[in-house]
Coordinates of C-alpha atoms and ligand atoms in Angstrom, one line a residue:
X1460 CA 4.7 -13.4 -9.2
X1461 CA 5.5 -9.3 -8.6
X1462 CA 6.9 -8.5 -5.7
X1463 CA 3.8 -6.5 -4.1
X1464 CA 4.8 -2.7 -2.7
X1465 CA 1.5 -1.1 -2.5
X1466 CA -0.4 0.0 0.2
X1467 CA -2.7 -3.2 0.6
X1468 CA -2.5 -6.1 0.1
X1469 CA 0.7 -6.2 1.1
X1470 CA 3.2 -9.4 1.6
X1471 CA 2.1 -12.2 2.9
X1472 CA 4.6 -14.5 4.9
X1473 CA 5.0 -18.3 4.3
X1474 CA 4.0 -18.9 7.7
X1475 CA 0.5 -16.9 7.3
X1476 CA -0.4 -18.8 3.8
X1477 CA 0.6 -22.2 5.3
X1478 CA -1.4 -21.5 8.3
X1479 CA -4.6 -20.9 5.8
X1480 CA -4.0 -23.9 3.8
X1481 CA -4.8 -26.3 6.9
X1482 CA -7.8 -28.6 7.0
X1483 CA -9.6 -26.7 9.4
X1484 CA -12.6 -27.0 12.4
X1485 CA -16.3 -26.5 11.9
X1486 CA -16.4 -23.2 13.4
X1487 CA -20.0 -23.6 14.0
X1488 CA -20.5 -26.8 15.7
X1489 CA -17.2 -27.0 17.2
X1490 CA -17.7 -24.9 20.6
X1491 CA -13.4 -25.1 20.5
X1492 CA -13.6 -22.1 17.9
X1493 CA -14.9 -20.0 19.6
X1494 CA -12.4 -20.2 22.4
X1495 CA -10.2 -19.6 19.8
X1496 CA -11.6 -16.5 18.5
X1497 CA -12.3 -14.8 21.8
X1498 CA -8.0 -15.4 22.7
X1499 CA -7.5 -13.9 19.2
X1500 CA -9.6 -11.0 19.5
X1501 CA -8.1 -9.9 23.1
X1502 CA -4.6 -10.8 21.3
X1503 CA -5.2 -8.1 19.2
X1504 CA -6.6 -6.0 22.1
X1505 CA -3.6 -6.8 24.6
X1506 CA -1.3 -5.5 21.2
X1507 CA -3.1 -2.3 20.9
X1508 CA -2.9 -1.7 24.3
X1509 CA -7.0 -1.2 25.1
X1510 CA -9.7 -2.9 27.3
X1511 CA -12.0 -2.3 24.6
X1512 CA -13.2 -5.4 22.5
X1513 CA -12.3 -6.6 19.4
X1514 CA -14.5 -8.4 17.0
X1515 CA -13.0 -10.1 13.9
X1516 CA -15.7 -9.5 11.1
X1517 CA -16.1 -11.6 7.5
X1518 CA -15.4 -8.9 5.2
X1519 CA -12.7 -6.6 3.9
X1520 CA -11.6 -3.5 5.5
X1521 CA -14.6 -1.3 4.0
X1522 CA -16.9 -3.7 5.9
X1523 CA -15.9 -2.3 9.5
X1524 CA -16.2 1.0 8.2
X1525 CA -19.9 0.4 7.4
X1526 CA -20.5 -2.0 10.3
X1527 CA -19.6 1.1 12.6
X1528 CA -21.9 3.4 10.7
X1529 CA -24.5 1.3 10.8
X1530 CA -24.9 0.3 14.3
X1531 CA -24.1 3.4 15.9
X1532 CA -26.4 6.0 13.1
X1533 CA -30.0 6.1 13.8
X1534 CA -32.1 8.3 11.3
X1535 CA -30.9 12.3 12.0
X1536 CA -28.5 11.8 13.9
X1537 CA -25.7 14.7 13.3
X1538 CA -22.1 13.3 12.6
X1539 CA -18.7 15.1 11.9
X1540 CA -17.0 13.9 9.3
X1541 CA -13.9 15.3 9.9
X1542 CA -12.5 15.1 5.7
X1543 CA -8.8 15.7 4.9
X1544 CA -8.9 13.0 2.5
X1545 CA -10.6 10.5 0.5
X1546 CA -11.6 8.0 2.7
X1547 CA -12.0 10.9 5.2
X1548 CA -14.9 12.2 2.9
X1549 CA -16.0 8.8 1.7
X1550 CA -17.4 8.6 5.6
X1551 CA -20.0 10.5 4.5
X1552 CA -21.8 7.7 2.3
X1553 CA -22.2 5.5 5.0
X1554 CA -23.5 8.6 7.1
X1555 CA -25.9 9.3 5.0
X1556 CA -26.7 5.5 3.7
X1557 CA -27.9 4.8 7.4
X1558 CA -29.9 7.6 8.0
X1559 CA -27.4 10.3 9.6
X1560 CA -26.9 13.7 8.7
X1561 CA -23.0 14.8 7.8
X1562 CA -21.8 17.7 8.3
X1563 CA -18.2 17.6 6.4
X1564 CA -15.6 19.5 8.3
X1565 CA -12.9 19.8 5.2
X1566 CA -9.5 21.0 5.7
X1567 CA -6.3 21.2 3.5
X1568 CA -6.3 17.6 1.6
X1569 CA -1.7 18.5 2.2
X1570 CA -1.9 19.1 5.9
X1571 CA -2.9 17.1 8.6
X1572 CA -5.9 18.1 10.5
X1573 CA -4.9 21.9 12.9
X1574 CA -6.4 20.3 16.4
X1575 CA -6.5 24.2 17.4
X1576 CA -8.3 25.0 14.7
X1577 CA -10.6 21.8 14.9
X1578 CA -11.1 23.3 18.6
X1579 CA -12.3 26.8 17.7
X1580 CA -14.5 24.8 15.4
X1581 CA -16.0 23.0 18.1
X1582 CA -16.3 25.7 20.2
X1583 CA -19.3 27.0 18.2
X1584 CA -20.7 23.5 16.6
X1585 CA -20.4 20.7 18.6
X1586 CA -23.9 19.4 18.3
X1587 CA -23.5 16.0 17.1
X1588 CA -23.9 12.4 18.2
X1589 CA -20.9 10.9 16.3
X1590 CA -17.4 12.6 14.6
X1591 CA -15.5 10.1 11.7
X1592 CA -11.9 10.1 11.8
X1593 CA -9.6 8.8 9.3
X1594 CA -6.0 7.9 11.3
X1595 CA -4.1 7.5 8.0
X1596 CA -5.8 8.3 4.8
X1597 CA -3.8 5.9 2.5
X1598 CA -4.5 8.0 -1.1
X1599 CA -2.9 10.4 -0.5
X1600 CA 0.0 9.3 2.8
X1601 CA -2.1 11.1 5.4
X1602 CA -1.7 10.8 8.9
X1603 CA -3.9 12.4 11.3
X1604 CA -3.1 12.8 15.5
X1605 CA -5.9 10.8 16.1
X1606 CA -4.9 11.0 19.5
X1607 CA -5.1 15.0 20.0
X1608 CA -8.4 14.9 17.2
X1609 CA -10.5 12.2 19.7
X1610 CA -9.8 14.0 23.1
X1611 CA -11.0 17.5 21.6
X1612 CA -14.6 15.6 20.5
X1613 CA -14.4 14.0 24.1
X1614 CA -15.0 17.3 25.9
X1615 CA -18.1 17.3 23.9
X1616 CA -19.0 13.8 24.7
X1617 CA -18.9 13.0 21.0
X1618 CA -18.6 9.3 19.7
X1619 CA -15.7 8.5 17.8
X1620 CA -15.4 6.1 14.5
X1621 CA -11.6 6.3 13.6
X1622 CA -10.8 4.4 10.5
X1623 CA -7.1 2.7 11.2
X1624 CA -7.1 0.7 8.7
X1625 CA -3.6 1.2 6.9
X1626 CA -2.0 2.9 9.9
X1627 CA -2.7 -0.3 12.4
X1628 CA 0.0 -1.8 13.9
X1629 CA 2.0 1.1 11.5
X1630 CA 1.6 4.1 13.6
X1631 CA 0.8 4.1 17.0
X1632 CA -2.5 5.3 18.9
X1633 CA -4.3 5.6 22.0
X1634 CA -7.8 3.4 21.5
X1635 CA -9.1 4.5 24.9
X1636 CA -10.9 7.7 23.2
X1637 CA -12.2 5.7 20.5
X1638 CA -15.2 4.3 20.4
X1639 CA -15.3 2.0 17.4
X1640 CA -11.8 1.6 15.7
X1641 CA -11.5 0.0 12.3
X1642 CA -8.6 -2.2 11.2
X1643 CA -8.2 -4.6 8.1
X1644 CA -6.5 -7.6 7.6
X1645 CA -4.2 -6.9 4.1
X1646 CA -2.4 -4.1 5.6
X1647 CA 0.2 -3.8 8.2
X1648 CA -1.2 -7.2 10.0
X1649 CA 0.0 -9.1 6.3
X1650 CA -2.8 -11.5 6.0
X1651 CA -4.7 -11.7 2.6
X1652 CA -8.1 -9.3 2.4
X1653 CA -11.2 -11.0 4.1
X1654 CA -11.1 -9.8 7.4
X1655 CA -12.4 -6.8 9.2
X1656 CA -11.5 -5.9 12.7
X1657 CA -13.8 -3.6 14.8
X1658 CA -12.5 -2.5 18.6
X1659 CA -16.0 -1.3 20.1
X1660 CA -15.7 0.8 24.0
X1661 CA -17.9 0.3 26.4
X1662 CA -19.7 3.4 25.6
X1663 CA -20.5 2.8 21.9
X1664 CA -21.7 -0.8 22.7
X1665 CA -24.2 0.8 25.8
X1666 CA -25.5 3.7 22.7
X1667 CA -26.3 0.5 20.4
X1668 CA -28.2 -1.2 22.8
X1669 CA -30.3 2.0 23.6
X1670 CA -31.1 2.3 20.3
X1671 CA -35.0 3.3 19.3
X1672 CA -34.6 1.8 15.8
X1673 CA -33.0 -1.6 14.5
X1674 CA -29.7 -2.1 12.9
X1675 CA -30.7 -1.7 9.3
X1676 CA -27.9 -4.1 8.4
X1677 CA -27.5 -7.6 9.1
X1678 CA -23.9 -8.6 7.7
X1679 CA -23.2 -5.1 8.7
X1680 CA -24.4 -5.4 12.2
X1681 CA -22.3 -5.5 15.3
X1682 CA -24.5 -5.9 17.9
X1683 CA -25.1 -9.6 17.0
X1684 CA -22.0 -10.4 17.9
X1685 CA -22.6 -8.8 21.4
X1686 CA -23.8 -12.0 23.0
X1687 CA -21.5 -14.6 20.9
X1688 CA -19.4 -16.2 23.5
X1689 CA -22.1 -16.7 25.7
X1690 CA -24.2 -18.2 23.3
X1691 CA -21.4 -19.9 21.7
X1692 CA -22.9 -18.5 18.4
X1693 CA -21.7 -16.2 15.5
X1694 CA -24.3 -14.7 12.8
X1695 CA -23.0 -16.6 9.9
X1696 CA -20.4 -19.5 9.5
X1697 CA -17.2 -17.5 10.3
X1698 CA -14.4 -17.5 7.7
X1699 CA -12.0 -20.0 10.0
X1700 CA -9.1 -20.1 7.5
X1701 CA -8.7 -16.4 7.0
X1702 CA -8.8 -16.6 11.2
X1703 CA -6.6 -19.1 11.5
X1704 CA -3.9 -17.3 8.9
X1705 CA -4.7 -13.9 10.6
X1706 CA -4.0 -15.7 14.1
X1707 CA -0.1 -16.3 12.4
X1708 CA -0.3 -12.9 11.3
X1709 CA -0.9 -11.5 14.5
X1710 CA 1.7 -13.9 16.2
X1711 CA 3.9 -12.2 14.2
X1712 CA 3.6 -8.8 14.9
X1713 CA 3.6 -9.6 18.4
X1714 CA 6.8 -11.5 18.6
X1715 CA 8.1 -8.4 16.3
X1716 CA 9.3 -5.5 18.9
X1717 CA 10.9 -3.2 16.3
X1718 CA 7.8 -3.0 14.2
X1719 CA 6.8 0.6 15.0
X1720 CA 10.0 1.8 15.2
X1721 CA 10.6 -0.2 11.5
X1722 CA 7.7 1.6 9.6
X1723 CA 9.4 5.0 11.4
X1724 CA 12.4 4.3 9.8
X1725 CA 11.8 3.2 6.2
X1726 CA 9.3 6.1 6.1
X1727 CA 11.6 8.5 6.7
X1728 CA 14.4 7.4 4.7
X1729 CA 12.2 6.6 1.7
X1730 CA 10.5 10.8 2.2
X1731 CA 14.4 11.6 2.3
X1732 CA 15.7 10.1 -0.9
X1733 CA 12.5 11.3 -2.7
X1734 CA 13.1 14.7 -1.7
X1735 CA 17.0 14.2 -2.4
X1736 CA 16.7 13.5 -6.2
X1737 CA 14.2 16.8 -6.8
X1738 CA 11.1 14.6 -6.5
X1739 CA 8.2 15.7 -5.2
X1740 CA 6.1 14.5 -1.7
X1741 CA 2.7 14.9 -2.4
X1742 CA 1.8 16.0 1.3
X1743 CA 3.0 18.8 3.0
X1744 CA 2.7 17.5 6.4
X1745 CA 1.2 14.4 8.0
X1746 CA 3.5 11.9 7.0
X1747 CA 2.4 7.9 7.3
X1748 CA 5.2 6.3 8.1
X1749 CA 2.9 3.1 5.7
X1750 CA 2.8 4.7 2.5
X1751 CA 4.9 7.2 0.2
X1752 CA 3.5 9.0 -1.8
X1753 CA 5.0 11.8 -4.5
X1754 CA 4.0 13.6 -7.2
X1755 CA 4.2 12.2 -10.9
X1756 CA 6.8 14.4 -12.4
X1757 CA 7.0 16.3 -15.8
X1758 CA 7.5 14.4 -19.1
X1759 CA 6.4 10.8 -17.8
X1760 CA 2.6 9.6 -16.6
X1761 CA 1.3 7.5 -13.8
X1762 CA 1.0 4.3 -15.5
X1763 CA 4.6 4.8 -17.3
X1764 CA 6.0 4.3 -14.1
X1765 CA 4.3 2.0 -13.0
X1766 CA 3.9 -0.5 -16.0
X1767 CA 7.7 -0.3 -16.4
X1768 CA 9.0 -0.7 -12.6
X1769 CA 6.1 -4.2 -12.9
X1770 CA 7.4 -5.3 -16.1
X1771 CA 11.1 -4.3 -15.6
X1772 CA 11.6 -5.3 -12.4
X1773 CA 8.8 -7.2 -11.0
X1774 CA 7.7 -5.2 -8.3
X1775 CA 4.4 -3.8 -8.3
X1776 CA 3.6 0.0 -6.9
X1777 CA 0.9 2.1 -7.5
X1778 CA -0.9 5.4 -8.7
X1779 CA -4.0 6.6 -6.7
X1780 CA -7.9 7.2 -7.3
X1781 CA -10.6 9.9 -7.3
X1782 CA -9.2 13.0 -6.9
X1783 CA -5.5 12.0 -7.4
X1784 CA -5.9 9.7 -10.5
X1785 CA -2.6 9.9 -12.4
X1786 CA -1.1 13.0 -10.1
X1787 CA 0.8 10.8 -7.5
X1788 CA 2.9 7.4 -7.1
X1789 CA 2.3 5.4 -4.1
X1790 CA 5.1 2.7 -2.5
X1791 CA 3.3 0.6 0.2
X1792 CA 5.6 -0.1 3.0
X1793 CA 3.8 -2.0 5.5
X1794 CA 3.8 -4.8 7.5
X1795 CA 6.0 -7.5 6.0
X1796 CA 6.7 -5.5 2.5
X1797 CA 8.3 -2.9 5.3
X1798 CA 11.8 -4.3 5.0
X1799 CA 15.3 -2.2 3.9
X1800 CA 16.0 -5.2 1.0
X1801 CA 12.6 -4.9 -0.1
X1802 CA 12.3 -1.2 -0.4
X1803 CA 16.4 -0.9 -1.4
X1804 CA 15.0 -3.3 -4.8
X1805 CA 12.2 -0.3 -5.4
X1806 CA 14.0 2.7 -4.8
X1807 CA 16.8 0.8 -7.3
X1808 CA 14.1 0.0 -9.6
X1809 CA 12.6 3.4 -10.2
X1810 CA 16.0 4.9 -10.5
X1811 CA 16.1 2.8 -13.6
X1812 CA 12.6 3.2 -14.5
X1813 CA 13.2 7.3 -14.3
X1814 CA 16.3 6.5 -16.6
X1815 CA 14.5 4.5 -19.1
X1816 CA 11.7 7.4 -18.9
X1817 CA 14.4 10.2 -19.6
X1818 CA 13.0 11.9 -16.0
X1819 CA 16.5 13.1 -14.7
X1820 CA 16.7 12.7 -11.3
X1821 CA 19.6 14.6 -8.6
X1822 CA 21.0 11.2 -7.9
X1823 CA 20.4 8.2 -6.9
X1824 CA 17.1 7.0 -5.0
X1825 CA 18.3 3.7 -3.9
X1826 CA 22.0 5.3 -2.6
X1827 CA 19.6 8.4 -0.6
X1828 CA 17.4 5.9 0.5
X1829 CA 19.8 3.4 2.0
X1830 CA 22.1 6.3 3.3
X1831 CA 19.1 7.6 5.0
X1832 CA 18.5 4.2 7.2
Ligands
PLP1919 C1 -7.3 0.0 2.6 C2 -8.2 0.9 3.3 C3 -9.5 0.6 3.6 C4 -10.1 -0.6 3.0 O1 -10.5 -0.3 1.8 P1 -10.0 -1.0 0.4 O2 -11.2 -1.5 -0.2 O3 -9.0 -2.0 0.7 O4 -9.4 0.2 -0.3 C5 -10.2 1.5 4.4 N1 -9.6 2.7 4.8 C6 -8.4 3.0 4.6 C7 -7.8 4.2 5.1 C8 -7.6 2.1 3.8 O5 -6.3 2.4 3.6

C-alpha cells in the first residue's frame, strides 16, 4: 500500500485501526456509550480550547457542512458567503438548498481574505442572518484569519459557520466567535472518513430552537441531538467503531504538544524548498501550514507527476478539482503524514520524478527541504 501524502485521508496510526477493529458495545442499548461519547465530545472541546459543544456526527466531513446549513437556514434568510476558494463558494449550495439567499462576497482566489476590506464591506451591507467562512480551503492551500474575519461579522451580530475542516488541530483558532465550527475525521485528527464533528455556541443552538420552520433534514439535523444525554438517545445507531478509533485519534493529538508547532514547520520548509528549485506556490498569500500546493510546471502534466511519484515511489500526492484541475500539485501534510521522514521520502521522490520528466529543477527539493527544518 502507497504511502498516502494528500490532503485527506491522511495516515492512519496502528493504534487508531486497532482501536476500530475491536468487538464493540451496542451503542443504542448500552446507556455506557453514551458516557463515552459525551467525555469524547468535551475531549475535543477541552483541545480546542472552547465551552462550546461538540457533537460527533455519522458522516464525512461534507456532512457538518450541510448539517450547519441546514439547521441554522430558514427560507430567505440572507447569508455571506465569504468565497476565496472552492469550498468557500461551494457554501453557497447548501445556502441555497435550504432555503437561504447567498450573497457571494468573492475576493482574490491567491490572497487570503483583506479583513479591512471585508470591514468597509460591512460597513455598507451587513444585513444578514448568517456569514460562511472557510478556515483553510484545502484546493488551493488557503488559509483564512478566521479569527480577525468572525470578530468583524460579530459587530454585526452575524452568525458564523466556519468550515475547519483540514485546518483543525493544523492551525490554530479562537472557537468562541464561532457559532457552528466544522471539523472531519480523515484530516489532521488521522482517523479514516466517517465522522463529522460540529462545535455549536450557545447562540446558534438558542436561533435553532426559535426557529418558525422545521429542520428540513433529518440525518442532516442537529437539533436532535440537542437533548441526547438526557434522554440517553441518539437519532440513528451511531457509528461506535469509527468513535472508538477517533477516541485513539484524539488521544493522540492530545498527548502530542508539538503538533501546531509541527505542521508550522514542515509547512514552511516544504514552501521554502519549492520556491528554492524555481517551482512555483500556487498562492500568493495565506499559507496552510496542512497542504502545499504549487503550480504544475512547463513540459510535464498533473497526472505525469503524479502517476510516476505513485508508481515510482509509492507515495501518493495529488492534483486538484474544479477550477484548478491539472494547474496545481498538492502534498498533504497533516496529522500523522506531517512527519520530516515522511515528507523528506516526497520531496526525494519528486526530485526524481522531475528528473525522469526532464523538468530541470535549481536543486534539490529534498536537500532545501530538510535544510529548511
Ligand atoms: C476535506 C474537506 C472537506 C470534506 O470534504 P471531502 O469530501 O473530504 O473533500 C470539507 N471542507 C474542506 C475545507 C476540506 O478540506
Amino acid at each position: 500500500m502507497y504511502k498516502l501524502m494528500t490532503p485527506g485521508p491522511t495516515q492512519v496510526s496502528d493504534e487508531v485501526l486497532a482501536a476500530r477493529a475491536l468487538r464493540f458495545k451496542n451503542p443504542d442499548i448500552d446507556e455506557s456509550f453514551v458516557e463515552e461519547y459525551k467525555e469524547l465530545c468535551e475531549e475535543i472541546s477541552e483541545l480546542l480550547g472552547t465551552k462550546n459543544e461538540t457533537l460527533i456526527l455519522g458522516g464525512e466531513g461534507i456532512l457538518g457542512l450541510e448539517a450547519a446549513c441546514a439547521s441554522l437556514i430558514e427560507r430567505d434568510d440572507k447569508v455571506l458567503v465569504i468565497d476565496n476558494g472552492i469550498f468557500g463558494r461551494g457554501f453557497a449550495d447548501f445556502v441555497t438548498m435550504y432555503g437561504g439567499v447567498p450573497t457571494l462576497y468573492t475576493a482574490d482566489y491567491r490572497e487570503t481574505i483583506d479583513v479591512e476590506k471585508l470591514e468597509e464591506y460591512l460597513v455598507q451591507n451587513h444585513d444578514f442572518k448568517i456569514a460562511t467562512i472557510v478556515h483553510g480551503d484545502t484546493p488551493s492551500g488557503m488559509l483564512n484569519d478566521v479569527d480577525s474575519i468572525t470578530k468583524a461579522l460579530k459587530k454585526y451580530d452575524i452568525l458564523t459557520i466556519v468550515d475547519a475542516v483540514s485546518s483543525m488541530f493544523g492551525e490554530r483558532l479562537s472557537v468562541d466567535n464561532i457559532d457552528i465550527l466544522c471539523g472531519g475525521s480523515q484530516k489532521v485528527i488521522s482517523a479514516p472518513p466517517g465522522l463529522t464533528i460540529n462545535v455549536i455556541s450557545d447562540k446558534a443552538k438558542e436561533t435553532i430552537k426559535n426557529r418558525k420552520t422545521p429542520i428540513a433534514s433529518f440525518y442532516a439535523n442537529l437539533k436532535v441531538f440537542f437533548n441526547y444525554y438526557e434522554e440517553k438517545w441518539f437519532p440513528y445507531t451511531m457509528p461506535i467503531s469509527d468513535i472508538n478509533g477517533l477516541k485513539v485519534a484524539i488521544d493522540r493529538i492530545k498527548n502530542d504538544p508539538d503538533i501546531y508547532a509541527r505542521h508550522k514547520r514542515i509547512g514552511e520548509a516544504a514552501r521554502k524548498a519549492i520556491a528554492s528549485v524555481g517551482l512555483k506556490l500556487y498562492l500568493n498569500s495565506g499559507f496552510n501550514n496542512t497542504v502545499t500546493v504549487f503550480e504544475v510546471p512547463e513540459g510535464t502534466t498533473a497526472a505525469d507527476i503524479i502517476n510516476t511519484v505513485k508508481n515510482d515511489h509509492d507515495i501518493l500526492i495529488t492534483g486538484s478539482f474544479d477550477c484548478l484541475a491539472g494547474k496545481v500539485i498538492r502534498i498533504g501534510h497533516m496529522g500523522e503524514s506531517a512527519n520530516d521522514k515522511d515528507m523528506s521520502e516526497t520531496m526525494a521522490a519528486l526530485d526524481k520524478t522531475f528528473a525522469k520528466l526532464g523538468v530541470k529543477l535549481n536543486g534539490s527539493l529534498e536537500e532545501s527541504f530538510r535544510a529548511n527544518l
